[in-house]
mmCIF file of C-alpha atoms in Angstrom:
data_model
loop_
_atom_site.group_PDB
_atom_site.id
_atom_site.type_symbol
_atom_site.label_atom_id
_atom_site.label_comp_id
_atom_site.label_asym_id
_atom_site.label_seq_id
_atom_site.Cartn_x
_atom_site.Cartn_y
_atom_site.Cartn_z
ATOM 1 C CA MET D 1 24.495 -1.535 14.940
ATOM 2 C CA LEU D 2 25.607 1.646 13.164
ATOM 3 C CA GLN D 3 23.157 4.523 13.453
ATOM 4 C CA THR D 4 22.281 6.676 10.452
ATOM 5 C CA LEU D 5 21.814 10.406 10.917
ATOM 6 C CA VAL D 6 20.247 12.813 8.435
ATOM 7 C CA VAL D 7 21.136 16.433 9.212
ATOM 8 C CA LYS D 8 19.293 19.229 7.429
ATOM 9 C CA ILE D 9 20.635 22.758 7.702
ATOM 10 C CA GLY D 10 18.597 25.644 6.373
ATOM 11 C CA THR D 11 19.525 28.819 4.585
ATOM 12 C CA SER D 12 18.797 30.838 7.732
ATOM 13 C CA SER D 13 21.562 28.939 9.570
ATOM 14 C CA LEU D 14 24.026 28.875 6.663
ATOM 15 C CA THR D 15 23.885 32.574 5.860
ATOM 16 C CA GLN D 16 24.101 35.914 7.606
ATOM 17 C CA PRO D 17 20.592 37.391 7.872
ATOM 18 C CA ALA D 18 21.619 40.938 6.966
ATOM 19 C CA ASN D 19 23.250 40.231 3.604
ATOM 20 C CA GLY D 20 22.797 36.543 2.733
ATOM 21 C CA LEU D 21 26.561 35.874 2.742
ATOM 22 C CA LEU D 22 27.677 32.469 4.001
ATOM 23 C CA ALA D 23 28.233 32.064 7.741
ATOM 24 C CA LEU D 24 31.597 30.337 7.332
ATOM 25 C CA ALA D 25 32.177 29.822 11.068
ATOM 26 C CA THR D 26 28.913 27.888 11.370
ATOM 27 C CA ILE D 27 29.743 25.777 8.315
ATOM 28 C CA ALA D 28 33.225 25.022 9.652
ATOM 29 C CA THR D 29 31.829 23.893 13.009
ATOM 30 C CA LEU D 30 29.155 21.766 11.332
ATOM 31 C CA VAL D 31 31.770 20.080 9.149
ATOM 32 C CA GLU D 32 33.958 19.386 12.179
ATOM 33 C CA VAL D 33 31.058 17.861 14.130
ATOM 34 C CA LEU D 34 29.849 15.686 11.237
ATOM 35 C CA SER D 35 33.369 14.480 10.477
ATOM 36 C CA SER D 36 33.879 13.591 14.139
ATOM 37 C CA LEU D 37 30.597 11.681 14.268
ATOM 38 C CA ARG D 38 31.548 9.855 11.075
ATOM 39 C CA GLN D 39 34.893 8.828 12.618
ATOM 40 C CA ARG D 40 32.987 7.433 15.601
ATOM 41 C CA GLY D 41 30.967 5.140 13.346
ATOM 42 C CA TYR D 42 27.822 7.099 12.544
ATOM 43 C CA ARG D 43 26.549 7.078 8.967
ATOM 44 C CA ILE D 44 25.863 10.695 7.964
ATOM 45 C CA VAL D 45 23.735 12.357 5.284
ATOM 46 C CA LEU D 46 23.752 16.164 5.086
ATOM 47 C CA VAL D 47 20.807 17.903 3.413
ATOM 48 C CA SER D 48 21.943 21.447 2.743
ATOM 49 C CA SER D 49 19.985 24.441 1.551
ATOM 50 C CA GLY D 50 21.757 27.572 0.414
ATOM 51 C CA ALA D 51 22.350 27.234 -3.327
ATOM 52 C CA VAL D 52 19.941 30.031 -4.225
ATOM 53 C CA GLY D 53 21.143 32.196 -1.349
ATOM 54 C CA VAL D 54 24.785 31.733 -2.318
ATOM 55 C CA GLY D 55 23.938 32.408 -5.951
ATOM 56 C CA CYS D 56 22.167 35.636 -4.989
ATOM 57 C CA ALA D 57 25.219 36.807 -3.027
ATOM 58 C CA ARG D 58 27.564 35.862 -5.867
ATOM 59 C CA LEU D 59 25.472 37.852 -8.359
ATOM 60 C CA GLY D 60 24.963 40.824 -6.037
ATOM 61 C CA MET D 61 21.188 40.298 -5.794
ATOM 62 C CA THR D 62 19.462 41.785 -2.742
ATOM 63 C CA GLU D 63 16.272 39.702 -2.881
ATOM 64 C CA ARG D 64 15.463 36.064 -3.495
ATOM 65 C CA PRO D 65 14.304 35.543 -7.128
ATOM 66 C CA ARG D 66 10.568 35.175 -7.653
ATOM 67 C CA THR D 67 10.349 33.548 -11.085
ATOM 68 C CA ILE D 68 11.191 29.879 -11.600
ATOM 69 C CA ALA D 69 13.589 30.567 -14.481
ATOM 70 C CA LEU D 70 15.586 33.141 -12.498
ATOM 71 C CA LYS D 71 15.641 30.928 -9.408
ATOM 72 C CA GLN D 72 16.947 28.000 -11.455
ATOM 73 C CA ALA D 73 19.675 30.156 -13.002
ATOM 74 C CA VAL D 74 20.726 31.535 -9.619
ATOM 75 C CA ALA D 75 20.720 28.005 -8.118
ATOM 76 C CA ALA D 76 23.050 26.849 -10.903
ATOM 77 C CA VAL D 77 25.476 29.633 -9.940
ATOM 78 C CA GLY D 78 25.211 28.930 -6.223
ATOM 79 C CA GLN D 79 25.263 25.128 -6.098
ATOM 80 C CA GLY D 80 28.774 24.749 -7.476
ATOM 81 C CA ARG D 81 30.103 27.416 -5.147
ATOM 82 C CA LEU D 82 28.338 25.879 -2.141
ATOM 83 C CA ILE D 83 29.636 22.353 -2.779
ATOM 84 C CA ARG D 84 33.152 23.700 -3.323
ATOM 85 C CA ILE D 85 33.079 25.336 0.104
ATOM 86 C CA TYR D 86 31.876 22.109 1.708
ATOM 87 C CA ASP D 87 34.546 20.127 -0.144
ATOM 88 C CA ASP D 88 37.303 22.478 1.036
ATOM 89 C CA PHE D 89 36.228 22.162 4.667
ATOM 90 C CA PHE D 90 35.645 18.390 4.613
ATOM 91 C CA THR D 91 38.880 17.733 2.685
ATOM 92 C CA SER D 92 40.859 19.489 5.409
ATOM 93 C CA LEU D 93 39.586 16.755 7.757
ATOM 94 C CA GLN D 94 40.147 13.925 5.232
ATOM 95 C CA GLN D 95 36.417 13.265 5.005
ATOM 96 C CA PRO D 96 35.152 12.368 1.494
ATOM 97 C CA ILE D 97 31.822 13.802 0.381
ATOM 98 C CA ALA D 98 29.486 13.354 -2.589
ATOM 99 C CA GLN D 99 27.001 15.726 -4.174
ATOM 100 C CA VAL D 100 23.499 14.279 -4.665
ATOM 101 C CA LEU D 101 20.899 16.467 -6.396
ATOM 102 C CA LEU D 102 17.335 15.142 -6.392
ATOM 103 C CA THR D 103 13.957 16.014 -7.845
ATOM 104 C CA ARG D 104 10.667 14.594 -6.631
ATOM 105 C CA SER D 105 10.386 12.511 -9.808
ATOM 106 C CA ASP D 106 13.469 10.565 -8.639
ATOM 107 C CA LEU D 107 11.358 9.221 -5.766
ATOM 108 C CA VAL D 108 8.004 8.853 -7.543
ATOM 109 C CA GLN D 109 9.085 6.182 -10.038
ATOM 110 C CA ARG D 110 9.756 2.868 -8.305
ATOM 111 C CA ASN D 111 12.848 1.994 -10.369
ATOM 112 C CA SER D 112 14.506 5.377 -9.886
ATOM 113 C CA TYR D 113 13.594 5.281 -6.169
ATOM 114 C CA LEU D 114 15.424 1.966 -5.821
ATOM 115 C CA ASN D 115 18.397 3.302 -7.796
ATOM 116 C CA VAL D 116 18.640 6.332 -5.508
ATOM 117 C CA GLU D 117 18.359 4.079 -2.455
ATOM 118 C CA ARG D 118 21.178 1.827 -3.695
ATOM 119 C CA THR D 119 23.392 4.835 -4.432
ATOM 120 C CA PHE D 120 22.936 6.192 -0.913
ATOM 121 C CA GLN D 121 23.641 2.814 0.674
ATOM 122 C CA GLN D 122 26.813 2.392 -1.375
ATOM 123 C CA LEU D 123 28.050 5.879 -0.472
ATOM 124 C CA LEU D 124 27.396 5.267 3.226
ATOM 125 C CA GLN D 125 29.187 1.904 3.088
ATOM 126 C CA LEU D 126 32.195 3.689 1.580
ATOM 127 C CA GLY D 127 32.272 6.117 4.508
ATOM 128 C CA VAL D 128 31.239 9.050 2.317
ATOM 129 C CA ILE D 129 28.989 11.864 3.553
ATOM 130 C CA PRO D 130 26.420 12.589 0.805
ATOM 131 C CA ILE D 131 25.454 16.271 0.587
ATOM 132 C CA VAL D 132 21.919 16.475 -0.747
ATOM 133 C CA ASN D 133 19.956 19.344 -2.239
ATOM 134 C CA GLU D 134 16.958 19.680 -4.508
ATOM 135 C CA ASN D 135 18.027 20.004 -8.122
ATOM 136 C CA ASP D 136 16.585 23.509 -8.468
ATOM 137 C CA THR D 137 18.199 23.927 -11.863
ATOM 138 C CA VAL D 138 15.854 21.422 -13.545
ATOM 139 C CA ALA D 139 12.959 20.856 -11.108
ATOM 140 C CA VAL D 140 9.512 21.907 -12.289
ATOM 141 C CA ASP D 141 6.816 23.157 -9.950
ATOM 142 C CA GLU D 142 4.627 20.059 -9.943
ATOM 143 C CA LEU D 143 7.602 17.801 -9.166
ATOM 144 C CA LYS D 144 9.317 19.918 -6.532
ATOM 145 C CA PHE D 145 9.824 18.960 -2.915
ATOM 146 C CA GLY D 146 8.970 22.593 -2.155
ATOM 147 C CA ASP D 147 11.498 22.901 0.655
ATOM 148 C CA ASN D 148 14.467 20.999 2.007
ATOM 149 C CA ASP D 149 12.634 20.107 5.216
ATOM 150 C CA THR D 150 10.379 17.822 3.191
ATOM 151 C CA LEU D 151 13.358 16.591 1.175
ATOM 152 C CA SER D 152 15.287 15.708 4.327
ATOM 153 C CA ALA D 153 12.348 13.750 5.754
ATOM 154 C CA LEU D 154 11.983 11.766 2.536
ATOM 155 C CA VAL D 155 15.730 11.092 2.454
ATOM 156 C CA ALA D 156 15.582 9.960 6.109
ATOM 157 C CA ASN D 157 12.866 7.501 5.110
ATOM 158 C CA LEU D 158 14.850 6.384 2.054
ATOM 159 C CA VAL D 159 18.051 5.586 3.999
ATOM 160 C CA ARG D 160 16.138 4.210 7.006
ATOM 161 C CA ALA D 161 17.705 6.781 9.292
ATOM 162 C CA ASP D 162 17.585 6.587 13.066
ATOM 163 C CA TRP D 163 17.675 10.376 13.529
ATOM 164 C CA LEU D 164 16.629 13.438 11.549
ATOM 165 C CA PHE D 165 18.008 16.766 12.773
ATOM 166 C CA LEU D 166 16.322 19.896 11.434
ATOM 167 C CA LEU D 167 18.720 22.771 12.115
ATOM 168 C CA THR D 168 16.990 26.127 12.015
ATOM 169 C CA ASP D 169 17.147 29.667 13.420
ATOM 170 C CA VAL D 170 15.318 28.913 16.677
ATOM 171 C CA ASP D 171 16.438 26.576 19.448
ATOM 172 C CA ARG D 172 13.217 24.534 19.595
ATOM 173 C CA LEU D 173 9.498 24.551 18.882
ATOM 174 C CA TYR D 174 7.467 27.122 20.807
ATOM 175 C CA SER D 175 3.756 27.637 21.438
ATOM 176 C CA ALA D 176 4.084 30.862 19.411
ATOM 177 C CA ASP D 177 6.807 32.701 17.507
ATOM 178 C CA PRO D 178 9.369 33.647 20.224
ATOM 179 C CA ARG D 179 10.712 36.446 18.023
ATOM 180 C CA SER D 180 7.428 38.348 18.318
ATOM 181 C CA ASP D 181 5.625 36.858 21.338
ATOM 182 C CA PRO D 182 7.381 37.155 24.745
ATOM 183 C CA ASP D 183 4.902 34.680 26.260
ATOM 184 C CA ALA D 184 5.847 31.867 23.867
ATOM 185 C CA GLN D 185 6.384 28.613 25.776
ATOM 186 C CA PRO D 186 9.093 26.092 24.789
ATOM 187 C CA ILE D 187 8.025 22.573 23.838
ATOM 188 C CA SER D 188 10.654 19.913 24.527
ATOM 189 C CA ARG D 189 8.994 16.673 23.465
ATOM 190 C CA ILE D 190 6.179 15.586 21.167
ATOM 191 C CA SER D 191 5.106 11.963 21.551
ATOM 192 C CA ARG D 192 2.174 12.278 19.139
ATOM 193 C CA ILE D 193 1.772 14.644 16.191
ATOM 194 C CA GLU D 194 -1.785 15.260 17.424
ATOM 195 C CA GLN D 195 -0.280 17.056 20.435
ATOM 196 C CA LEU D 196 0.439 20.027 18.200
ATOM 197 C CA LYS D 197 -3.291 20.621 17.739
ATOM 198 C CA GLU D 198 -3.935 20.142 21.452
ATOM 199 C CA LEU D 199 -1.261 22.695 22.305
ATOM 200 C CA GLN D 200 -2.676 25.057 19.656
ATOM 201 C CA VAL D 201 0.784 25.756 18.366
ATOM 202 C CA LYS D 202 1.045 28.962 16.371
ATOM 203 C CA ILE D 203 3.655 28.740 13.700
ATOM 204 C CA GLY D 204 5.028 31.080 11.041
ATOM 205 C CA ASP D 205 5.006 30.420 7.338
ATOM 206 C CA ARG D 206 8.480 31.691 6.552
ATOM 207 C CA GLY D 207 11.829 31.230 8.245
ATOM 208 C CA SER D 208 13.818 34.116 6.782
ATOM 209 C CA ARG D 209 13.993 36.404 3.776
ATOM 210 C CA TRP D 210 16.583 34.060 2.217
ATOM 211 C CA GLY D 211 14.853 30.722 2.918
ATOM 212 C CA THR D 212 11.741 28.913 1.667
ATOM 213 C CA GLY D 213 10.732 27.020 4.793
ATOM 214 C CA GLY D 214 9.307 28.034 8.155
ATOM 215 C CA MET D 215 8.220 26.112 11.231
ATOM 216 C CA THR D 216 5.179 24.872 9.295
ATOM 217 C CA THR D 217 7.358 22.884 6.908
ATOM 218 C CA LYS D 218 9.481 21.522 9.752
ATOM 219 C CA ILE D 219 6.450 20.137 11.558
ATOM 220 C CA ALA D 220 5.201 18.617 8.289
ATOM 221 C CA ALA D 221 8.658 17.079 7.758
ATOM 222 C CA ALA D 222 8.668 15.731 11.318
ATOM 223 C CA GLN D 223 5.302 14.093 10.652
ATOM 224 C CA ILE D 224 6.708 12.312 7.588
ATOM 225 C CA ALA D 225 9.864 11.252 9.417
ATOM 226 C CA VAL D 226 8.294 9.950 12.621
ATOM 227 C CA GLY D 227 5.761 8.053 10.504
ATOM 228 C CA ALA D 228 8.748 6.319 8.901
ATOM 229 C CA GLY D 229 10.197 5.449 12.323
ATOM 230 C CA VAL D 230 12.778 8.264 12.447
ATOM 231 C CA ARG D 231 13.348 10.202 15.687
ATOM 232 C CA THR D 232 13.266 13.876 14.715
ATOM 233 C CA VAL D 233 14.766 16.921 16.441
ATOM 234 C CA ILE D 234 14.295 20.638 15.760
ATOM 235 C CA THR D 235 17.223 22.622 17.156
ATOM 236 C CA ASP D 236 19.386 25.711 16.628
ATOM 237 C CA GLY D 237 21.585 25.502 13.532
ATOM 238 C CA ARG D 238 23.977 28.143 14.820
ATOM 239 C CA HIS D 239 25.253 25.684 17.430
ATOM 240 C CA PRO D 240 26.095 22.465 15.518
ATOM 241 C CA ARG D 241 27.833 20.953 18.559
ATOM 242 C CA ASN D 242 24.367 20.424 20.009
ATOM 243 C CA LEU D 243 24.130 17.380 17.725
ATOM 244 C CA GLU D 244 26.690 15.548 19.835
ATOM 245 C CA LYS D 245 25.002 16.616 23.073
ATOM 246 C CA ILE D 246 21.590 15.417 21.872
ATOM 247 C CA LEU D 247 23.031 12.053 20.849
ATOM 248 C CA GLN D 248 24.478 11.798 24.356
ATOM 249 C CA GLY D 249 21.027 12.259 25.845
ATOM 250 C CA GLU D 250 20.812 15.980 26.626
ATOM 251 C CA ALA D 251 17.330 17.511 26.338
ATOM 252 C CA ILE D 252 18.112 20.135 23.712
ATOM 253 C CA GLY D 253 15.625 21.277 21.091
ATOM 254 C CA THR D 254 12.243 19.674 20.454
ATOM 255 C CA GLN D 255 12.207 15.911 19.964
ATOM 256 C CA PHE D 256 9.458 14.056 18.088
ATOM 257 C CA GLU D 257 9.097 10.429 19.169
ATOM 258 C CA PRO D 258 9.137 7.964 16.235
ATOM 259 C CA GLN D 259 6.253 5.670 15.393
ATOM 260 C CA PRO D 260 6.842 2.000 14.490
ATOM 261 C CA ARG D 261 8.755 1.820 11.216
ATOM 262 C CA PRO D 262 6.884 0.238 8.265
ATOM 263 C CA ALA D 263 8.462 -3.180 7.728
ATOM 264 C CA SER D 264 8.228 -3.169 3.942
ATOM 265 C CA ALA D 265 10.476 -0.970 1.820
ATOM 266 C CA ARG D 266 7.713 -0.900 -0.778
ATOM 267 C CA LYS D 267 5.220 0.389 1.781
ATOM 268 C CA ARG D 268 7.655 3.113 2.872
ATOM 269 C CA TRP D 269 7.826 4.153 -0.789
ATOM 270 C CA ILE D 270 4.036 4.202 -1.082
ATOM 271 C CA ALA D 271 3.670 6.203 2.129
ATOM 272 C CA HIS D 272 6.311 8.835 1.457
ATOM 273 C CA GLY D 273 7.696 8.570 -2.062
ATOM 274 C CA LEU D 274 4.523 8.840 -4.101
ATOM 275 C CA ILE D 275 2.413 11.948 -4.696
ATOM 276 C CA PRO D 276 -1.310 11.148 -4.319
ATOM 277 C CA THR D 277 -3.308 12.232 -7.377
ATOM 278 C CA GLY D 278 -6.819 11.591 -6.079
ATOM 279 C CA THR D 279 -8.947 10.852 -3.029
ATOM 280 C CA LEU D 280 -11.388 8.057 -2.189
ATOM 281 C CA TYR D 281 -13.943 8.641 0.586
ATOM 282 C CA LEU D 282 -14.988 5.467 2.391
ATOM 283 C CA ASP D 283 -17.949 4.315 4.436
ATOM 284 C CA ASP D 284 -17.569 3.284 8.073
ATOM 285 C CA GLY D 285 -17.400 -0.432 7.269
ATOM 286 C CA ALA D 286 -14.503 0.005 4.843
ATOM 287 C CA VAL D 287 -12.637 2.229 7.304
ATOM 288 C CA LYS D 288 -13.023 -0.397 10.040
ATOM 289 C CA ALA D 289 -11.946 -3.234 7.729
ATOM 290 C CA ILE D 290 -8.804 -1.377 6.664
ATOM 291 C CA ARG D 291 -7.835 -0.009 10.080
ATOM 292 C CA ASN D 292 -8.680 -2.945 12.319
ATOM 293 C CA ALA D 293 -8.448 -5.990 10.092
ATOM 294 C CA GLY D 294 -5.819 -4.976 7.537
ATOM 295 C CA ARG D 295 -8.196 -5.698 4.656
ATOM 296 C CA SER D 296 -7.998 -4.529 1.049
ATOM 297 C CA LEU D 297 -10.326 -1.790 -0.183
ATOM 298 C CA LEU D 298 -13.293 -3.004 -2.245
ATOM 299 C CA ALA D 299 -15.487 -0.904 -4.508
ATOM 300 C CA THR D 300 -18.496 -1.435 -2.241
ATOM 301 C CA GLY D 301 -16.849 0.662 0.504
ATOM 302 C CA ILE D 302 -16.299 3.787 -1.634
ATOM 303 C CA VAL D 303 -18.835 6.596 -1.287
ATOM 304 C CA ARG D 304 -17.095 9.351 -3.269
ATOM 305 C CA VAL D 305 -14.230 9.736 -5.757
ATOM 306 C CA GLU D 306 -12.292 12.991 -6.173
ATOM 307 C CA GLY D 307 -9.627 13.890 -8.710
ATOM 308 C CA GLU D 308 -8.488 12.411 -11.992
ATOM 309 C CA PHE D 309 -5.990 9.573 -11.870
ATOM 310 C CA GLN D 310 -4.852 6.495 -13.730
ATOM 311 C CA SER D 311 -4.597 2.897 -12.588
ATOM 312 C CA GLN D 312 -1.430 2.245 -10.508
ATOM 313 C CA GLU D 313 -1.243 5.823 -9.256
ATOM 314 C CA ALA D 314 -1.350 6.784 -5.580
ATOM 315 C CA VAL D 315 -4.558 7.922 -3.888
ATOM 316 C CA LEU D 316 -5.548 9.077 -0.413
ATOM 317 C CA LEU D 317 -8.190 7.124 1.500
ATOM 318 C CA ARG D 318 -10.366 9.232 3.805
ATOM 319 C CA ASP D 319 -13.377 8.563 6.008
ATOM 320 C CA ARG D 320 -16.670 10.394 5.511
ATOM 321 C CA SER D 321 -15.472 13.359 7.600
ATOM 322 C CA GLY D 322 -12.368 13.827 5.453
ATOM 323 C CA LEU D 323 -9.826 12.378 7.924
ATOM 324 C CA GLU D 324 -6.996 10.594 6.097
ATOM 325 C CA ILE D 325 -6.794 6.969 7.182
ATOM 326 C CA ALA D 326 -4.457 5.477 4.564
ATOM 327 C CA ARG D 327 -2.928 5.845 1.133
ATOM 328 C CA GLY D 328 -2.254 3.300 -1.544
ATOM 329 C CA ILE D 329 -1.883 2.360 -5.202
ATOM 330 C CA VAL D 330 -5.224 2.070 -6.985
ATOM 331 C CA ASN D 331 -6.160 -0.670 -9.484
ATOM 332 C CA TYR D 332 -8.666 1.437 -11.457
ATOM 333 C CA HIS D 333 -8.635 4.859 -13.028
ATOM 334 C CA SER D 334 -10.978 7.523 -11.702
ATOM 335 C CA THR D 335 -13.562 7.229 -14.512
ATOM 336 C CA GLU D 336 -13.993 3.523 -13.789
ATOM 337 C CA LEU D 337 -14.299 4.124 -10.051
ATOM 338 C CA GLN D 338 -17.037 6.700 -10.590
ATOM 339 C CA GLN D 339 -19.044 3.868 -12.204
ATOM 340 C CA ILE D 340 -18.333 1.055 -9.739
ATOM 341 C CA LYS D 341 -18.183 2.898 -6.371
ATOM 342 C CA GLY D 342 -20.537 1.363 -3.838
ATOM 343 C CA GLN D 343 -20.991 -1.790 -5.960
ATOM 344 C CA GLN D 344 -20.236 -5.413 -5.110
ATOM 345 C CA SER D 345 -17.090 -6.894 -6.693
ATOM 346 C CA ASP D 346 -19.038 -9.488 -8.708
ATOM 347 C CA ALA D 347 -20.952 -6.672 -10.457
ATOM 348 C CA ILE D 348 -17.854 -4.883 -11.759
ATOM 349 C CA ALA D 349 -17.532 -6.839 -15.025
ATOM 350 C CA THR D 350 -21.190 -6.210 -15.880
ATOM 351 C CA ILE D 351 -20.989 -2.462 -15.124
ATOM 352 C CA LEU D 352 -17.711 -1.848 -16.965
ATOM 353 C CA GLY D 353 -18.258 -4.386 -19.745
ATOM 354 C CA TYR D 354 -14.961 -6.125 -19.021
ATOM 355 C CA PRO D 355 -13.445 -7.944 -16.026
ATOM 356 C CA GLY D 356 -11.471 -5.914 -13.514
ATOM 357 C CA ALA D 357 -9.480 -6.447 -10.332
ATOM 358 C CA GLU D 358 -11.448 -7.692 -7.327
ATOM 359 C CA THR D 359 -9.837 -5.056 -5.105
ATOM 360 C CA VAL D 360 -9.626 -1.305 -5.666
ATOM 361 C CA VAL D 361 -6.546 -1.039 -3.457
ATOM 362 C CA HIS D 362 -4.926 -4.324 -2.438
ATOM 363 C CA ARG D 363 -3.704 -4.525 1.147
ATOM 364 C CA ASP D 364 -0.133 -5.123 -0.075
ATOM 365 C CA ASN D 365 -0.283 -1.688 -1.734
ATOM 366 C CA LEU D 366 -1.947 0.097 1.182
ATOM 367 C CA VAL D 367 -0.330 1.958 4.088
ATOM 368 C CA LEU D 368 -2.177 3.302 7.130
ATOM 369 C CA SER D 369 -1.673 6.997 7.851
#
């Protein structure tokens, strides 16, 4: 069966750190490697940062823009230039590409999510390499991915990828920042996300002066991806040929072992496509029923409601201590839940004055964390 690879390369790998200009040799090598893998039967999606960085260089700016309006204008300048460079390199190897610009709203609405999914599948069937970036020109703050690490993890979930490669400016995950701590220890394999807490990993917030992500966002992206059944690797973006070596079994970078993939496409969308707008805190009985028996959530199991949300929006489900246990689509809005929390289902109609759903979150719309 053909394997699908999502490769994310960050601004720190695409550009020269001193001046933000494109590192053309790195891009050329990456294009050669991806084209070769495509010829060998792999399905490839490239998530590429760099539009803002390229735009800054084109406009002679020495710092990344701070305001949203300026960033969007600079991204508009840089995106066309970036995709042209990719097209020139890929065309020289007879490899067709496509530009796909996404905002978070494209994945929040179920219909648009399915449309995006179908577009990706059609492109991959045609042998095209989609080049994906956030549509910085139109994205608004509340509907932004925030960084391309998160975007790449969500795309990996969307296309049901086998591998997600996060190419960055370090060769793997370390117990501390190796650029400032000589005692930092390399970490080669993570079988459980919880290991990161056990190892007390110290991670930086920023990758470079030209980028938006740091190791924090990469670990968060890995958590999304492995939860969707995608094996994830953090490795050095300056050496793209490592992709081939890793696929051949070499222990390069840090690998995150995947968890079982959710069987339902709808549940993958609930888990990773939606943005939770509220939180429900549950008693021990409800937590046990959901975790161990796969039951729906009833009003009687809710002890606290946080946030304002409408019916059919996504919410987080947490135990009394605040640990996230699941997320799902709720059948009531927050005002109603404040009235019926802790109550038996047969009392709902009397309390609200009208009949409501028996379940607060039905098990078909609920995904364990």
